Amino acid sequence: MGMVGGGPGAFIGEVHRKAARMDGGIELVAGAFDIKPRNSKQMGREQRIDPRRAYPDYETMIEKELALPEDRRIDFVSVTVPNNLHFPMAKAFLEAGFHVMCEKPMTMDVREAVALEKIVRESRKVFGLMHTYTGYPMVKLARDMVRQGDLGKILKVVVQYPQGWLIRPIEREGQQQASWRTDPKQSGAAGCMGDIGTHACNLAEYVTGLRVQQLCADLTAFVKGRRLDDDGNCLLRFNKGAKGVLHASQVSIGEENNLAIWVFGENASIEWHQEHPNYLYVNRIDAPQEVWKRGNDYVGEKSPAAGRATRLPFGHPEAFLEAFANHYCNFADTIRARMERRKADPLFLDFPGVKDGVRGMKFIEAVVKSSHKGAKWVRM
Amino acid sequence: MGMVGGGPGAFIGEVHRKAARMDGGIELVAGAFDIKPRNSKQMGREQRIDPRRAYPDYETMIEKELALPEDRRIDFVSVTVPNNLHFPMAKAFLEAGFHVMCEKPMTMDVREAVALEKIVRESRKVFGLMHTYTGYPMVKLARDMVRQGDLGKILKVVVQYPQGWLIRPIEREGQQQASWRTDPKQSGAAGCMGDIGTHACNLAEYVTGLRVQQLCADLTAFVKGRRLDDDGNCLLRFNKGAKGVLHASQVSIGEENNLAIWVFGENASIEWHQEHPNYLYVNRIDAPQEVWKRGNDYVGEKSPAAGRATRLPFGHPEAFLEAFANHYCNFADTIRARMERRKADPLFLDFPGVKDGVRGMKFIEAVVKSSHKGAKWVRM
Amino acid sequence: MGMVGGGPGAFIGEVHRKAARMDGGIELVAGAFDIKPRNSKQMGREQRIDPRRAYPDYETMIEKELALPEDRRIDFVSVTVPNNLHFPMAKAFLEAGFHVMCEKPMTMDVREAVALEKIVRESRKVFGLMHTYTGYPMVKLARDMVRQGDLGKILKVVVQYPQGWLIRPIEREGQQQASWRTDPKQSGAAGCMGDIGTHACNLAEYVTGLRVQQLCADLTAFVKGRRLDDDGNCLLRFNKGAKGVLHASQVSIGEENNLAIWVFGENASIEWHQEHPNYLYVNRIDAPQEVWKRGNDYVGEKSPAAGRATRLPFGHPEAFLEAFANHYCNFADTIRARMERRKADPLFLDFPGVKDGVRGMKFIEAVVKSSHKGAKWVRM
Amino acid sequence: MGMVGGGPGAFIGEVHRKAARMDGGIELVAGAFDIKPRNSKQMGREQRIDPRRAYPDYETMIEKELALPEDRRIDFVSVTVPNNLHFPMAKAFLEAGFHVMCEKPMTMDVREAVALEKIVRESRKVFGLMHTYTGYPMVKLARDMVRQGDLGKILKVVVQYPQGWLIRPIEREGQQQASWRTDPKQSGAAGCMGDIGTHACNLAEYVTGLRVQQLCADLTAFVKGRRLDDDGNCLLRFNKGAKGVLHASQVSIGEENNLAIWVFGENASIEWHQEHPNYLYVNRIDAPQEVWKRGNDYVGEKSPAAGRATRLPFGHPEAFLEAFANHYCNFADTIRARMERRKADPLFLDFPGVKDGVRGMKFIEAVVKSSHKGAKWVRM
């Protein structure tokens, strides 16, 4: 494994490293960690990788890694830089023959996303997109309940992703995480809706197996001077007649990372909360509510994907890092199967990829367009 | 107190009786309880009222009560019949000189509502509208926190009211509660949005002190053959720049009566759930979440209205009936002040009235209109 | 219904009145409300009872009520005075031929309790004891699950009743509720354990159908100068081999009225919390947790007693007053059956009585004795 | 890092590996993973360590590691074998000059524990004991609140550790985790109380800074044929006058790993639940409850130890593995300081050690003795 991004002070790069390392099957051996070569070197030392493989930039990294014998090269790279760099870097690594794990949102716009989809297809490389939240075992259980027909036809989906950390204009006080996220040049056309609204949309589509067909969105930048939305509300229409609501915010004081979903079918409903990820609430008509708890045999029997995504016994809570690591496991197992010319177990393929990335960019395009028109219905 | 409606098998009429009786200050002495005179007589016996005052219909009730000496007449009547009868009955009692407590939604349409507003004004009688949920002490606390500026400027409101009891077409199986609620002739232009969406809108306006100015709604009748919406999602725009989401449903399996509200301001936020009504969650920037618990001195000191609406010490839960009874207390205390030619304490006036009823009808009109137009913005 | 106690400023007397009044089947018509005749008169006026029936003391009340024609007399009296007066008053009313509803703990000691049991038996009158918490529908459901064998043999019971309101010596600042509760002359041999420990023990025996046979208790008066325990911890041994823990406190800051019980059987377990009384948690081996919610058909089908104790539909929370009122309903229906010479429906008999009172006094005697001996096992 | 134990199918050994690996500062390079040399080899391969360093037994491991140049040897070993082997192995490694991280309970009895304490002292090596739960940041916050005097004098502690996984005699069905835990030869004098009761006692002493001085315990083996307790209840008396209750179980159906603690002081109280580890509930007199949430600045400001033990921002839940890893971080940082002849930051020293192990063995000895005597008070 190699990495671009994740230099000193970066948040998500370090999360990638911890998650990739967790299960012992992935080793970080190279990186272009920072725009400043010196910082990249420093991080290389901290990560105890060979100093020759702490590169000043990604172009050098590609060139030098390709110069190594094939069995000593990185197998894949993790791209953990601001959004505007995802496309050129992912493209370069794919075209150089490396598998790629990319942070989301995948690109800056739909055009780039579609282009990247083509590049992935033609490269025949494995491409993963870090929509973390579908890595939680109880989300996989939820999806499998829907697939197995427990809910019957789906009528309604409510999905939310409120946060509160951008209630003050901290991007003007040098807060690194806030700065690039509120800058259209680095983030793209949407702020809150790109950063976290895409997760909500991805979660809804993953769990239900449906696609948002149209949406009607009202985006707002509540903090004065902010150039991108920090809040948004949407009405959703899915295929097969389901309706929904999606709302996200980064100015909702008290909300930390409160991604949550409710799916209502004609026979049952489910409810899941990211901040309490080990539980899935299931409701059936005229019956007690069921609380499904991660790590129990009955979970793995219902959902082999949830079972596979579980490390610890019930009552020993698992959380965000494990969800993250689950995507790395499946991504790496898929690569291994490819390298060993085996057919990948379908369970391995359960990680987000380029198609999710295209959906995400379409979501961003649609919410921005709808909102600009004064919240009119827009096809997605 | 007299009553129209609340015959054998009725749900809300009996709730009115229990709530009115709770504190010992109101006595039921007359009623036209049922469309069948025989049933009305029977309910009169069950309620142990003078058999001569169990009337066959409301016209007779008015006539006979007026024939009694003034100090033996009912002071007010509670109107607990299907929606289509609210207007004519409320009108008749008001014009006959009786105060009126009316179930919601107040009338069948905005025209009737505005007409009733005029009648109330001209009658100089006290008119109460049973939007139960603003009777909860912690809702009053929430409103007072907003009023006192704890939240600062309000940015966003999320309010929901999901239920699941109409997921099957039980109106076609003779279920009395379902039958009139799904019949446009008895219910008006909206189903779910009229029955419970109005409560959600009322709660949001009560707590925030803001007014919904525009909304964009997507209503659905998910159950085949149902003539009125059983689900609806709305985007909201309030005055003073606040935005919001309102969603309600009667086909959300597992949801019982899950009215809940989140109000996000620039300095703090609050959260309240009807099914756990004794708690108000308050969040401030970079500080632990506060859980305010009903019955504590600190609640009454912050909000005298909440203190006044409290009967039991902390930890001894209060619930729906008490919220209901709180409106009766304030309504009755206002009438008493009127009768005794005293100025009513402002705290007495804290019960929903004809203005809330007009807002409710405008809400129904707006959501139906917006939805018919394909979810376009409509002024409310 | 008549009442002794419940004068101005009293807490529990007013709760009795609200609860008795709730369902319309009980009317307060007489009382000796206060030790000061003038206060008794005043409360009589507030309750709008015939001024001649607001008596200066209970002896007069008995004499004058007996002088009334039988069909105009009170049928029963509610005794809501400090503990030391329960015995003489209950005795006097029973011997005069009145049914009695009595506050708990029933008497000052076991001797009085056993004497009262004999008096009740010989009087052939109905005697109710207000152990409020077994009036909750979900507690009745819990008991019926145990009875129907869902749990199998019971292994372990954990029951707690922590409060925090006596953390400061408010009895020395004139707080009326605190004063008599911490005074051995008015309260008996135990403070916290008498006031609320008895509720915990009663709840455990009611739900499980078992009897505490031995206990080992460690009581403490944490607040300096307090003469009775304000905290206590017990090990329990039940018949049939079950073990348990009971702890109660009135000095646990932050705890409001947190009575809760966990019962673990060989096949299933249950959990219930008084502050969230509408839910019963049920766990079976290798299956999702079940949350049973009050008001649903499946509850009433499993437990007719729970169904009968329910007034409002699911999602419309019921609480403390309704639990209280449920005991009054059953008590009154039992009296009515007696008066009409009908056999009482077994469901009517589901209210606490003199046997529970004897158990309560034995519990107090046992915990005090065990603690005095340095926490040795004592039979109960 | 080297490891003894953690062969194929072992649970806790793999947890040690994941936790040690998480932060990138510790590398597994040697091990005697299994009693069967072949299994040890296999695990070595899985862990991708040098095959020459996958040893058949711990004696060989010590010998061969010592034969390596000092800078290529393991620095410390993790002992993750059944309890009966902790002492001889820890002793051997310490005496050979290696630092040791040991699973709990530390030894088989107090005698061994005291002997090990002496060995550690004389070896001048760093010894860590894996009482996982004090690794949670919110537990550290709780301890620091107590230390800083927020609670005032502590009055009462309630600590519980119920599980349900041993409700059936699965040790007789070959379940490896159950087999050794229920075997006195491998586990020691106590079953449930040794396995998890020790965690509860350790947590109580860690958070409060108090010591259990006396206890009175009632242990039971509910499952027929089981030779060690699977359930236990204790009364506790701490120094400085605090009282408490401790109960633990492995036959409580529905309980998964429900370690929880409540500490009540004269000015405030705290509550923490292992299954929801990111929250600490704080109650002060007549004030709203405070919910402190991991990852916020206000947590780190109150408790630098909690801040240091935090990897992810608020709302991104952390859980069991991170708690585990926190002990490894502090343990490793202490070793590093030792190796670099620096004084260890006091924060580094915040991991459980040999003194905790001695306390644990005294706890086991005391509960067993008390219970055998029929639940009499025993000094600890």
PDB file of N, CA, C and O in Angstrom, chain D residues 36 66 73 103 118 133 137 144 169 179 222 256 260 274 329 338 342 360 372:
ATOM      1  N   LYS D  36       0.730 -26.255  20.350  1.00  0.00           N
ATOM      2  CA  LYS D  36       1.184 -27.131  19.272  1.00  0.00           C
ATOM      3  C   LYS D  36       2.127 -26.340  18.359  1.00  0.00           C
ATOM      4  O   LYS D  36       1.703 -25.373  17.728  1.00  0.00           O
ATOM      5  N   LEU D  66      17.062 -14.028  23.197  1.00  0.00           N
ATOM      6  CA  LEU D  66      18.259 -13.540  23.898  1.00  0.00           C
ATOM      7  C   LEU D  66      19.506 -13.706  23.054  1.00  0.00           C
ATOM      8  O   LEU D  66      20.482 -12.952  23.196  1.00  0.00           O
ATOM      9  N   ARG D  73      16.146  -7.934  19.079  1.00  0.00           N
ATOM     10  CA  ARG D  73      15.243  -8.682  19.972  1.00  0.00           C
ATOM     11  C   ARG D  73      13.904  -7.983  20.113  1.00  0.00           C
ATOM     12  O   ARG D  73      13.808  -6.783  19.929  1.00  0.00           O
ATOM     13  N   GLU D 103      -2.267 -10.636  30.261  1.00  0.00           N
ATOM     14  CA  GLU D 103      -3.727 -10.700  30.378  1.00  0.00           C
ATOM     15  C   GLU D 103      -4.116 -10.810  31.852  1.00  0.00           C
ATOM     16  O   GLU D 103      -3.307 -11.179  32.696  1.00  0.00           O
ATOM     17  N   LYS D 118       7.009  -8.786  43.448  1.00  0.00           N
ATOM     18  CA  LYS D 118       8.416  -8.705  43.850  1.00  0.00           C
ATOM     19  C   LYS D 118       9.329  -8.867  42.626  1.00  0.00           C
ATOM     20  O   LYS D 118      10.308  -8.126  42.466  1.00  0.00           O
ATOM     21  N   TYR D 133     -10.770  -1.941  30.334  1.00  0.00           N
ATOM     22  CA  TYR D 133     -11.827  -0.923  30.410  1.00  0.00           C
ATOM     23  C   TYR D 133     -11.358   0.417  30.952  1.00  0.00           C
ATOM     24  O   TYR D 133     -11.980   1.439  30.703  1.00  0.00           O
ATOM     25  N   PRO D 137     -11.408   6.524  27.072  1.00  0.00           N
ATOM     26  CA  PRO D 137     -11.197   7.926  27.448  1.00  0.00           C
ATOM     27  C   PRO D 137     -12.212   8.453  28.458  1.00  0.00           C
ATOM     28  O   PRO D 137     -11.851   9.226  29.340  1.00  0.00           O
ATOM     29  N   ASP D 144     -10.656  11.624  36.438  1.00  0.00           N
ATOM     30  CA  ASP D 144     -10.123  12.970  36.636  1.00  0.00           C
ATOM     31  C   ASP D 144     -11.151  13.889  37.280  1.00  0.00           C
ATOM     32  O   ASP D 144     -10.791  14.790  38.040  1.00  0.00           O
ATOM     33  N   PRO D 169     -24.424 -24.959  29.329  1.00  0.00           N
ATOM     34  CA  PRO D 169     -23.116 -25.544  29.680  1.00  0.00           C
ATOM     35  C   PRO D 169     -22.258 -25.785  28.446  1.00  0.00           C
ATOM     36  O   PRO D 169     -21.900 -26.922  28.140  1.00  0.00           O
ATOM     37  N   SER D 179     -14.428 -23.421  28.025  1.00  0.00           N
ATOM     38  CA  SER D 179     -13.811 -24.577  28.674  1.00  0.00           C
ATOM     39  C   SER D 179     -12.788 -24.170  29.724  1.00  0.00           C
ATOM     40  O   SER D 179     -12.863 -24.600  30.874  1.00  0.00           O
ATOM     41  N   PHE D 222     -24.955 -21.361  38.765  1.00  0.00           N
ATOM     42  CA  PHE D 222     -26.351 -21.676  38.434  1.00  0.00           C
ATOM     43  C   PHE D 222     -26.465 -22.858  37.476  1.00  0.00           C
ATOM     44  O   PHE D 222     -27.428 -23.601  37.514  1.00  0.00           O
ATOM     45  N   GLU D 256     -24.874  -8.550  27.328  1.00  0.00           N
ATOM     46  CA  GLU D 256     -23.785  -8.933  26.446  1.00  0.00           C
ATOM     47  C   GLU D 256     -22.442  -8.689  27.142  1.00  0.00           C
ATOM     48  O   GLU D 256     -21.736  -9.636  27.473  1.00  0.00           O
ATOM     49  N   ALA D 260     -20.842  -1.478  33.794  1.00  0.00           N
ATOM     50  CA  ALA D 260     -21.317  -0.103  33.989  1.00  0.00           C
ATOM     51  C   ALA D 260     -21.025   0.321  35.406  1.00  0.00           C
ATOM     52  O   ALA D 260     -20.953  -0.514  36.316  1.00  0.00           O
ATOM     53  N   GLN D 274     -20.059   0.639  29.431  1.00  0.00           N
ATOM     54  CA  GLN D 274     -19.081   0.140  28.469  1.00  0.00           C
ATOM     55  C   GLN D 274     -19.650  -0.060  27.082  1.00  0.00           C
ATOM     56  O   GLN D 274     -18.940   0.092  26.088  1.00  0.00           O
ATOM     57  N   CYS D 329      -0.448   1.879  23.956  1.00  0.00           N
ATOM     58  CA  CYS D 329       0.283   3.124  23.697  1.00  0.00           C
ATOM     59  C   CYS D 329       1.041   3.581  24.932  1.00  0.00           C
ATOM     60  O   CYS D 329       2.228   3.921  24.861  1.00  0.00           O
ATOM     61  N   ARG D 338      11.909   4.600  29.028  1.00  0.00           N
ATOM     62  CA  ARG D 338      12.900   3.829  29.774  1.00  0.00           C
ATOM     63  C   ARG D 338      14.123   3.564  28.901  1.00  0.00           C
ATOM     64  O   ARG D 338      15.277   3.744  29.336  1.00  0.00           O
ATOM     65  N   ARG D 342      14.693   8.610  29.388  1.00  0.00           N
ATOM     66  CA  ARG D 342      13.916   9.809  29.705  1.00  0.00           C
ATOM     67  C   ARG D 342      12.989   9.467  30.858  1.00  0.00           C
ATOM     68  O   ARG D 342      12.618   8.318  31.059  1.00  0.00           O
ATOM     69  N   GLY D 360      -6.566  -7.518  42.184  1.00  0.00           N
ATOM     70  CA  GLY D 360      -7.493  -8.466  41.555  1.00  0.00           C
ATOM     71  C   GLY D 360      -7.482  -9.818  42.239  1.00  0.00           C
ATOM     72  O   GLY D 360      -8.530 -10.411  42.491  1.00  0.00           O
ATOM     73  N   HIS D 372     -17.945 -18.678  50.676  1.00  0.00           N
ATOM     74  CA  HIS D 372     -17.848 -19.995  51.327  1.00  0.00           C
ATOM     75  C   HIS D 372     -18.316 -19.945  52.773  1.00  0.00           C
ATOM     76  O   HIS D 372     -18.878 -20.904  53.287  1.00  0.00           O
TER      77      HIS D 372
END
